[in-house]
Coordinates of C-alpha atoms and ligand atoms in Angstrom, one line a residue:
M1 CA 42.0 -99.8 -22.8
Q2 CA 45.7 -100.1 -23.2
A3 CA 47.6 -100.8 -19.9
V4 CA 50.1 -98.5 -18.2
N5 CA 53.3 -100.5 -17.6
V6 CA 55.3 -100.5 -14.4
G7 CA 59.0 -101.5 -13.8
I8 CA 59.8 -102.4 -10.2
I9 CA 63.5 -102.0 -9.1
G10 CA 64.1 -103.5 -5.6
L11 CA 62.2 -106.5 -4.4
G12 CA 62.8 -106.4 -0.7
N13 CA 60.1 -105.6 1.9
V14 CA 58.4 -102.8 0.0
G15 CA 59.1 -104.1 -3.5
S16 CA 57.7 -107.6 -2.8
G17 CA 54.6 -106.1 -1.0
T18 CA 54.0 -103.8 -4.0
L19 CA 54.3 -106.7 -6.5
A20 CA 51.9 -108.9 -4.4
I21 CA 49.3 -106.2 -4.3
L22 CA 49.6 -105.3 -8.0
T23 CA 49.2 -109.0 -8.8
E24 CA 46.5 -110.0 -6.4
N25 CA 44.5 -106.9 -6.6
A26 CA 44.9 -106.3 -10.4
E27 CA 41.3 -106.7 -11.3
Q28 CA 40.0 -104.1 -8.8
I29 CA 42.9 -101.7 -9.7
A30 CA 41.9 -101.9 -13.4
L31 CA 38.2 -101.2 -12.5
K32 CA 39.2 -98.2 -10.4
L33 CA 41.5 -96.8 -13.0
G34 CA 39.5 -97.8 -16.1
F35 CA 42.6 -99.5 -17.6
P36 CA 45.0 -102.1 -16.4
L37 CA 48.2 -101.4 -14.5
R38 CA 50.7 -104.1 -15.6
V39 CA 54.0 -105.2 -14.2
R40 CA 56.3 -105.2 -17.2
A41 CA 59.8 -105.5 -15.5
L42 CA 61.3 -106.6 -12.2
C43 CA 64.8 -106.0 -10.9
S44 CA 67.0 -107.0 -8.0
R45 CA 70.6 -108.1 -7.8
S46 CA 69.5 -111.6 -6.7
I47 CA 66.7 -112.2 -9.2
P48 CA 67.4 -115.1 -11.6
A49 CA 69.5 -113.3 -14.1
D50 CA 68.4 -112.0 -17.5
Q51 CA 65.8 -114.6 -18.3
P52 CA 64.4 -114.5 -21.8
A53 CA 60.8 -113.3 -21.7
A54 CA 59.0 -115.7 -19.5
A55 CA 55.4 -117.0 -20.1
D56 CA 54.1 -114.0 -18.3
S57 CA 56.3 -111.7 -20.5
I58 CA 57.7 -109.9 -17.5
L59 CA 61.4 -108.9 -17.9
R60 CA 63.4 -110.1 -14.9
T61 CA 66.8 -108.6 -14.7
T62 CA 69.7 -107.9 -12.3
H63 CA 70.5 -104.7 -14.2
W64 CA 68.3 -101.8 -13.2
R65 CA 69.3 -99.8 -16.4
Q66 CA 67.4 -102.4 -18.5
V67 CA 64.2 -101.5 -16.6
V68 CA 64.7 -97.8 -16.9
A69 CA 65.5 -98.0 -20.6
H70 CA 62.8 -100.6 -21.4
P71 CA 60.6 -98.9 -24.1
E72 CA 57.4 -100.4 -22.7
V73 CA 58.0 -99.3 -19.1
D74 CA 56.0 -96.1 -18.4
I75 CA 56.6 -95.8 -14.6
V76 CA 59.7 -96.8 -12.7
A77 CA 59.2 -97.8 -9.0
E78 CA 62.5 -97.1 -7.1
L79 CA 62.3 -99.4 -4.1
V80 CA 66.0 -99.9 -3.5
G81 CA 66.5 -97.3 -0.8
G82 CA 69.7 -95.4 0.2
T83 CA 71.1 -92.4 -1.6
T84 CA 73.5 -93.8 -4.1
V85 CA 72.0 -96.4 -6.6
A86 CA 68.6 -95.0 -5.9
R87 CA 69.7 -91.6 -6.9
E88 CA 71.2 -93.0 -10.2
I89 CA 68.0 -94.9 -10.9
I90 CA 65.8 -91.8 -10.5
D91 CA 68.2 -89.6 -12.5
A92 CA 68.2 -92.2 -15.3
A93 CA 64.4 -92.5 -15.2
I94 CA 64.0 -88.8 -15.5
A95 CA 66.5 -88.7 -18.4
H96 CA 64.5 -91.4 -20.2
K97 CA 61.3 -89.4 -19.5
K98 CA 59.9 -92.1 -17.3
S99 CA 57.7 -91.2 -14.4
V100 CA 58.9 -92.3 -10.9
V101 CA 57.4 -93.6 -7.8
T102 CA 59.7 -93.9 -4.8
A103 CA 59.5 -94.8 -1.1
N104 CA 62.9 -93.3 -0.4
K105 CA 62.7 -90.9 2.6
E106 CA 66.4 -90.5 3.0
L107 CA 67.0 -89.4 -0.6
M108 CA 63.9 -87.2 -0.8
A109 CA 64.7 -85.5 2.5
Q110 CA 68.3 -84.8 1.3
C111 CA 67.6 -83.7 -2.3
G112 CA 63.9 -84.0 -3.0
A113 CA 63.5 -80.4 -4.1
E114 CA 66.2 -80.7 -6.7
I115 CA 64.9 -84.1 -8.0
W116 CA 61.4 -82.7 -8.2
D117 CA 62.6 -79.7 -10.2
R118 CA 64.2 -81.9 -12.8
A119 CA 61.1 -84.1 -13.0
I120 CA 59.0 -81.1 -13.7
A121 CA 61.4 -79.8 -16.3
A122 CA 61.3 -83.2 -18.0
G123 CA 57.5 -83.2 -17.9
I124 CA 57.3 -86.5 -16.0
N125 CA 55.4 -87.4 -12.8
L126 CA 57.0 -88.1 -9.4
A127 CA 55.3 -89.5 -6.3
M128 CA 56.6 -90.4 -2.9
E129 CA 53.7 -91.1 -0.6
A130 CA 55.4 -94.2 0.9
S131 CA 58.5 -92.2 2.0
V132 CA 56.8 -91.0 5.2
A133 CA 54.7 -93.1 7.6
G134 CA 54.2 -96.1 5.3
G135 CA 50.5 -96.8 5.2
I136 CA 49.3 -93.3 6.3
P137 CA 48.5 -91.2 3.2
I138 CA 49.9 -88.1 4.8
H139 CA 51.4 -86.6 1.6
T140 CA 48.0 -86.7 -0.1
V141 CA 46.5 -85.1 3.1
L142 CA 49.0 -82.2 3.0
R143 CA 49.1 -81.7 -0.8
E144 CA 45.3 -82.2 -1.3
G145 CA 43.1 -83.0 1.6
I146 CA 43.9 -79.9 3.8
S147 CA 46.0 -77.9 1.4
G148 CA 43.6 -75.0 1.7
D149 CA 44.5 -74.5 5.4
R150 CA 47.6 -72.8 6.9
V151 CA 49.4 -75.4 9.0
T152 CA 50.6 -73.9 12.3
A153 CA 51.9 -77.1 14.0
L154 CA 52.5 -80.7 13.2
Y155 CA 53.3 -83.5 15.7
G156 CA 54.1 -87.0 14.7
I157 CA 55.1 -90.4 15.9
L158 CA 57.1 -91.4 12.8
N159 CA 59.3 -94.2 13.8
G160 CA 57.6 -97.5 14.6
T161 CA 60.7 -99.2 16.0
S162 CA 61.3 -96.5 18.7
N163 CA 57.6 -96.3 19.5
Y164 CA 57.5 -100.1 19.9
I165 CA 60.5 -99.9 22.2
L166 CA 59.1 -97.1 24.3
T167 CA 55.7 -98.7 24.7
E168 CA 57.3 -102.1 25.6
I169 CA 59.4 -100.3 28.3
E170 CA 56.2 -98.6 29.5
K171 CA 54.2 -101.9 29.6
H172 CA 56.8 -104.2 31.1
G173 CA 59.2 -102.0 32.9
S174 CA 62.1 -103.7 31.1
P175 CA 65.3 -101.7 30.4
F176 CA 66.0 -100.2 26.9
D177 CA 68.8 -102.7 26.0
A178 CA 66.6 -105.8 26.8
V179 CA 63.7 -104.4 24.8
L180 CA 65.9 -103.5 21.9
K181 CA 67.4 -107.0 21.8
E182 CA 63.9 -108.5 21.8
A183 CA 62.8 -106.1 19.1
Q184 CA 65.8 -107.2 17.0
R185 CA 64.9 -110.9 17.6
L186 CA 61.3 -110.2 16.4
G187 CA 62.5 -108.4 13.3
Y188 CA 61.1 -105.0 14.5
A189 CA 64.6 -103.4 14.8
E190 CA 67.6 -103.6 12.5
A191 CA 70.9 -105.2 13.6
D192 CA 72.2 -101.6 13.6
P193 CA 69.4 -99.8 15.3
S194 CA 70.9 -96.3 15.2
A195 CA 68.7 -94.8 12.4
D196 CA 65.6 -95.7 14.4
V197 CA 66.6 -95.3 18.1
D198 CA 68.8 -92.2 17.5
G199 CA 66.1 -90.4 15.6
Y200 CA 67.7 -90.1 12.1
D201 CA 65.0 -92.0 10.3
A202 CA 62.3 -89.9 11.9
R203 CA 64.3 -86.8 11.1
S204 CA 64.2 -87.5 7.3
K205 CA 60.5 -88.0 7.5
L206 CA 59.9 -84.8 9.5
A207 CA 62.1 -82.9 6.9
I208 CA 59.8 -84.0 4.1
L209 CA 56.5 -83.5 6.1
A210 CA 57.6 -80.0 7.3
A211 CA 58.5 -79.0 3.7
L212 CA 55.1 -80.1 2.6
A213 CA 53.2 -78.6 5.5
F214 CA 54.9 -75.2 5.7
G215 CA 56.0 -74.7 2.1
E216 CA 59.5 -74.0 3.5
K217 CA 62.9 -75.3 2.5
I218 CA 63.8 -77.7 5.3
T219 CA 66.9 -79.9 5.5
P220 CA 67.5 -82.6 8.0
S221 CA 70.2 -80.4 9.6
D222 CA 67.5 -77.9 10.5
I223 CA 66.0 -80.5 12.9
Y224 CA 67.3 -80.9 16.5
T225 CA 67.5 -84.7 16.9
E226 CA 67.8 -86.7 20.1
G227 CA 67.2 -90.5 20.4
I228 CA 65.6 -92.6 23.1
R229 CA 68.7 -94.5 24.5
R230 CA 68.6 -92.6 27.8
I231 CA 65.0 -93.5 28.7
L232 CA 64.7 -95.6 31.8
P233 CA 61.7 -97.6 33.0
L234 CA 61.6 -95.2 36.0
D235 CA 61.1 -92.3 33.6
F236 CA 57.7 -93.8 32.8
E237 CA 56.9 -94.2 36.5
Y238 CA 57.6 -90.5 37.1
A239 CA 55.8 -89.6 33.8
H240 CA 52.7 -91.5 34.9
K241 CA 52.8 -89.8 38.4
L242 CA 52.6 -86.5 36.4
G243 CA 49.7 -87.8 34.3
N244 CA 52.0 -88.1 31.3
T245 CA 53.7 -90.7 29.1
I246 CA 56.8 -90.6 26.9
R247 CA 56.9 -90.8 23.1
M248 CA 59.5 -89.8 20.5
I249 CA 57.8 -86.7 19.2
C250 CA 58.6 -85.3 15.7
G251 CA 57.4 -81.7 16.1
A252 CA 57.3 -78.7 13.8
H253 CA 55.5 -75.6 15.1
Q254 CA 55.3 -72.1 14.1
T255 CA 56.3 -69.3 16.5
T256 CA 56.4 -65.6 16.0
A257 CA 60.2 -65.9 15.4
G258 CA 60.0 -68.9 13.0
L259 CA 59.6 -72.6 12.8
I260 CA 61.0 -74.9 15.6
L261 CA 61.7 -78.4 14.4
S262 CA 62.7 -81.3 16.6
V263 CA 62.8 -85.1 17.0
R264 CA 63.2 -86.1 20.6
P265 CA 61.6 -87.9 23.5
A266 CA 59.0 -85.8 25.3
L267 CA 56.4 -86.1 28.0
I268 CA 52.9 -85.9 26.6
P269 CA 49.7 -86.0 28.6
Q270 CA 48.2 -89.5 29.0
S271 CA 44.9 -88.0 27.9
T272 CA 46.2 -86.9 24.5
I273 CA 45.3 -89.0 21.4
L274 CA 49.0 -89.4 20.6
A275 CA 49.5 -91.3 23.9
G276 CA 47.3 -94.0 22.6
V277 CA 49.7 -94.8 19.7
Q278 CA 51.1 -98.1 20.8
G279 CA 53.7 -100.5 19.3
A280 CA 54.9 -100.0 15.8
Y281 CA 52.0 -97.7 14.8
N282 CA 52.6 -94.2 13.5
A283 CA 50.4 -91.1 13.8
I284 CA 50.4 -87.5 12.7
W285 CA 48.5 -84.6 14.3
V286 CA 48.2 -81.5 12.1
R287 CA 46.9 -78.2 13.4
G288 CA 45.6 -75.7 10.9
Q289 CA 44.7 -72.1 11.4
Y290 CA 41.2 -72.6 9.8
G291 CA 40.4 -76.3 10.0
E292 CA 42.0 -76.8 13.4
D293 CA 43.0 -80.3 14.4
T294 CA 43.1 -83.4 12.2
F295 CA 44.7 -86.7 13.1
Y296 CA 46.0 -89.5 11.0
Y297 CA 46.9 -93.0 12.3
G298 CA 48.1 -96.3 10.8
R299 CA 50.9 -98.6 10.2
G300 CA 54.1 -96.8 9.5
A301 CA 56.0 -99.6 7.8
G302 CA 55.7 -103.2 6.6
A303 CA 55.5 -104.8 3.2
A304 CA 51.7 -104.6 2.8
P305 CA 50.9 -101.1 4.2
T306 CA 53.8 -99.5 2.4
G307 CA 53.0 -101.5 -0.7
V308 CA 49.5 -100.0 -0.6
A309 CA 51.1 -96.5 -0.6
V310 CA 53.3 -97.4 -3.5
V311 CA 50.5 -99.0 -5.5
S312 CA 48.2 -96.0 -4.9
D313 CA 51.0 -93.7 -6.1
L314 CA 51.4 -95.9 -9.2
M315 CA 47.7 -95.6 -9.9
R316 CA 47.7 -91.8 -9.5
V317 CA 50.7 -91.4 -11.8
A318 CA 49.1 -93.8 -14.3
R319 CA 46.0 -91.8 -14.2
E320 CA 48.0 -88.6 -14.8
I321 CA 49.9 -90.2 -17.7
R322 CA 46.5 -91.2 -19.3
C323 CA 44.9 -87.9 -18.7
G324 CA 48.0 -85.8 -19.4
S325 CA 48.0 -83.8 -16.2
P326 CA 51.3 -84.3 -14.4
E327 CA 51.9 -82.3 -11.2
R328 CA 53.7 -79.2 -12.3
V329 CA 54.3 -77.7 -8.8
S330 CA 56.9 -79.1 -6.6
P331 CA 55.8 -79.9 -3.0
F332 CA 59.2 -78.7 -1.9
A333 CA 59.8 -75.0 -1.5
H334 CA 63.0 -73.7 -2.9
E335 CA 63.7 -70.6 -0.9
R336 CA 63.4 -69.6 2.7
L337 CA 60.1 -67.7 2.8
G338 CA 60.9 -66.0 6.1
E339 CA 57.6 -66.6 7.9
Y340 CA 58.4 -70.3 8.4
K341 CA 62.1 -70.0 8.5
P342 CA 63.6 -72.7 10.8
I343 CA 65.1 -71.3 14.0
P344 CA 67.2 -73.0 16.6
V345 CA 65.5 -75.3 19.2
T346 CA 67.2 -73.3 21.9
L347 CA 64.6 -70.6 21.3
Q348 CA 61.8 -73.1 22.2
H349 CA 59.7 -72.3 25.3
S350 CA 58.4 -75.3 27.3
A351 CA 58.0 -76.8 30.7
Y352 CA 60.7 -79.4 31.3
Y353 CA 61.1 -82.7 33.1
L354 CA 64.6 -83.0 34.7
R355 CA 65.7 -86.4 36.0
F356 CA 68.6 -86.9 38.3
R357 CA 70.5 -89.9 39.6
V358 CA 72.6 -89.0 42.7
R359 CA 74.7 -90.3 45.5
D360 CA 72.7 -89.3 48.5
Q361 CA 74.1 -86.5 50.6
P362 CA 72.7 -83.3 52.3
G363 CA 72.1 -80.2 50.2
I364 CA 71.5 -81.7 46.8
I365 CA 68.1 -80.2 46.1
A366 CA 69.3 -76.8 47.3
S367 CA 72.3 -76.7 45.0
L368 CA 70.2 -77.9 42.0
A369 CA 67.5 -75.4 42.8
G370 CA 70.2 -72.7 43.0
A371 CA 71.4 -73.5 39.5
L372 CA 67.8 -73.2 38.2
A373 CA 67.2 -70.0 40.1
A374 CA 70.4 -68.5 38.6
K375 CA 68.8 -68.9 35.1
H376 CA 65.5 -67.6 36.3
I377 CA 63.8 -71.0 36.0
S378 CA 60.9 -71.6 38.4
L379 CA 60.6 -75.0 40.0
E380 CA 57.2 -76.6 39.6
A381 CA 57.5 -79.9 41.5
V382 CA 60.0 -82.3 43.1
L383 CA 59.1 -86.0 42.9
Q384 CA 60.9 -88.9 44.5
L385 CA 59.7 -92.5 44.4
P386 CA 60.9 -94.7 47.2
S387 CA 64.4 -96.3 46.7
D388 CA 66.8 -98.1 48.9
N389 CA 69.9 -97.5 46.8
R390 CA 71.6 -94.5 48.5
G391 CA 74.4 -94.7 45.9
D392 CA 72.0 -94.2 42.9
L393 CA 69.0 -92.3 44.0
P394 CA 66.7 -91.1 41.3
F395 CA 64.4 -88.1 41.6
V396 CA 62.7 -85.6 39.2
I397 CA 62.2 -81.9 39.1
T398 CA 59.7 -80.3 36.8
V399 CA 60.0 -76.7 35.9
E400 CA 57.7 -74.0 34.6
P401 CA 57.9 -73.0 31.0
T402 CA 61.3 -71.6 30.1
S403 CA 63.7 -71.5 27.1
E404 CA 65.6 -74.5 26.0
Q405 CA 68.7 -72.3 26.1
S406 CA 68.2 -71.6 29.9
I407 CA 67.6 -75.3 30.6
R408 CA 70.8 -76.2 28.8
E409 CA 72.8 -73.6 30.7
A410 CA 71.4 -74.8 34.0
L411 CA 72.1 -78.4 33.2
A412 CA 75.7 -77.6 32.2
E413 CA 76.2 -75.9 35.5
M414 CA 74.6 -78.8 37.5
S415 CA 76.8 -81.4 35.6
A416 CA 79.8 -80.3 37.5
H417 CA 78.5 -81.6 40.8
D418 CA 80.2 -84.8 42.0
F419 CA 77.1 -86.2 43.7
L420 CA 75.6 -87.0 40.2
V421 CA 75.9 -90.6 39.0
E422 CA 75.3 -89.4 35.4
P423 CA 74.6 -86.1 33.7
P424 CA 71.0 -84.8 34.3
F425 CA 68.5 -85.9 31.7
A426 CA 65.9 -83.4 30.4
M427 CA 62.8 -83.8 28.3
P428 CA 60.3 -81.1 27.3
M429 CA 56.7 -81.5 28.5
E430 CA 54.4 -81.0 25.5
K431 CA 51.4 -79.6 27.4
S432 CA 49.6 -78.2 24.4
L433 CA 48.9 -81.7 22.9
Ligands
NAP501 N1 60.5 -101.5 5.0 C1 59.5 -100.6 5.2 O1 58.5 -100.9 5.8 C2 59.5 -99.2 4.5 C3 58.5 -98.3 4.8 C4 58.5 -97.1 4.2 C5 59.5 -96.8 3.3 N2 60.5 -97.7 3.1 C6 61.6 -97.3 2.1 O2 61.4 -98.2 1.0 C7 62.7 -98.4 0.4 C8 63.0 -99.9 0.3 O3 63.0 -100.5 1.6 P1 62.9 -102.0 1.9 O4 62.6 -102.2 3.4 O5 62.1 -102.7 1.0 O6 64.4 -102.4 1.7 P2 65.1 -103.9 1.4 O7 64.2 -104.9 2.0 O8 66.5 -103.8 1.8 O9 65.0 -104.0 -0.2 C9 65.8 -103.4 -1.0 C10 65.8 -104.1 -2.3 O10 66.7 -103.5 -3.3 C11 67.4 -104.5 -4.0 N3 68.7 -103.8 -4.4 C12 69.7 -103.3 -3.7 N4 70.6 -102.8 -4.5 C13 70.2 -103.0 -5.8 C14 70.7 -102.7 -7.1 N5 71.9 -102.1 -7.2 N6 70.0 -103.1 -8.2 C15 68.8 -103.7 -8.0 N7 68.3 -104.0 -6.9 C16 68.9 -103.7 -5.7 C17 67.6 -105.5 -2.9 O11 67.8 -106.8 -3.5 P3 69.2 -107.5 -3.8 O12 70.1 -107.4 -2.6 O13 68.9 -108.8 -4.3 O14 69.7 -106.6 -5.0 C18 66.3 -105.6 -2.3 O15 65.4 -106.4 -3.1 C19 63.7 -97.7 1.2 O16 63.9 -96.4 0.6 C20 63.0 -97.5 2.6 O17 63.4 -96.4 3.3 C21 60.6 -98.9 3.7

């Protein structure tokens, strides 16, 4: 049977992983599909320029427009990343009525709904499994596997770099800066680590997942985002004393007032399945009204796991091209539906962990407790591990469930005290996990 032809633009981590799988696994892919999936064109700016057709008849070019316009290319794989050239590539592919597979979380989080509309209008297929949690087929789960359920909450560990850093701090008690440096040396963290450790990468992923899970229009700006730079090894010591650990949790949960979305470090019970997610792994926990809890775990990045996601998308799109059934319904909602409308994180109710570093003097606990009482926040426990440094004495207060707004107001009032070495640090305690 005649092959479906693929053009790959971008031959970095994901592009090279995709190409390797398409090449090495070609026979099995053809058996599963019933027809071959053939690489017809390859493009990156550093590929040997504009070779005449090589023995394998693959076009190799530095000009992505040649791939998009190639009459034999049926599906364009956009694996360049970013929001500029990638956007042009996808726009041009749609204009040429070529189906598109992308791994681009940033672009899809920013303007996925709009791109998807144009793809549907053009009658072409679009797939983006690799854009969230690399090797975990979570798009397929939300769009197909559990699409009959009504999702009420979704919690994920969606950034492998920050999870690696947190679990290394936990295991070895090393400070954040040292662990980050080592992660950079090992190639687990970028030279500019901000997208990972400050939560922006995870925020794009949560925006896409929440749109898919709740059928709501979600933009990254709807998501409260806080990174992991303030986490100290001693936070893990205190968390363990409380039977907890710390992870950067991407959460989206429904309340009676609307949807609360956040990416932030949080305390989670050591007994929860999410606490077992170590190193660069990702996981997503979905809670449904009917089917209750399901859990998905795997590698969130890397050439091969992400390559599998791209190749599987290429196979699905190829099948749809052959069978003439492109997806006609966008996974992104276009209007605020009301029921799942995002609401500010300040309306969240949770127990909180508050960590202080103080210069020792009498009356500290009384004045901090006073600030909490003024906001009607009830103290749950005060913990202090032994320390000899009277000039930088850490301790922790946990409080009973209260609103994020009240906690913020109490912390603002406390921050004025001159016995503080640094502003107090707060994390929610996700007790329902
Ligand atoms: N890395 C992962 O594990 C992972 C996981 C999930 C999703 N993703 C997503 O997958 C996408 C690709 O990520 P990556 O890690 O593979 O990035 P990467 O390693 O930086 O690769 C990007 C590729 O695009 C090429 N490129 C850049 N500008 C181009 C242009 N104008 N024309 C043609 N080629 C161009 C680059 O090669 P030249 O410089 O030679 O042009 C390079 O081959 C991103 O959207 C990323 O968010 C990555």
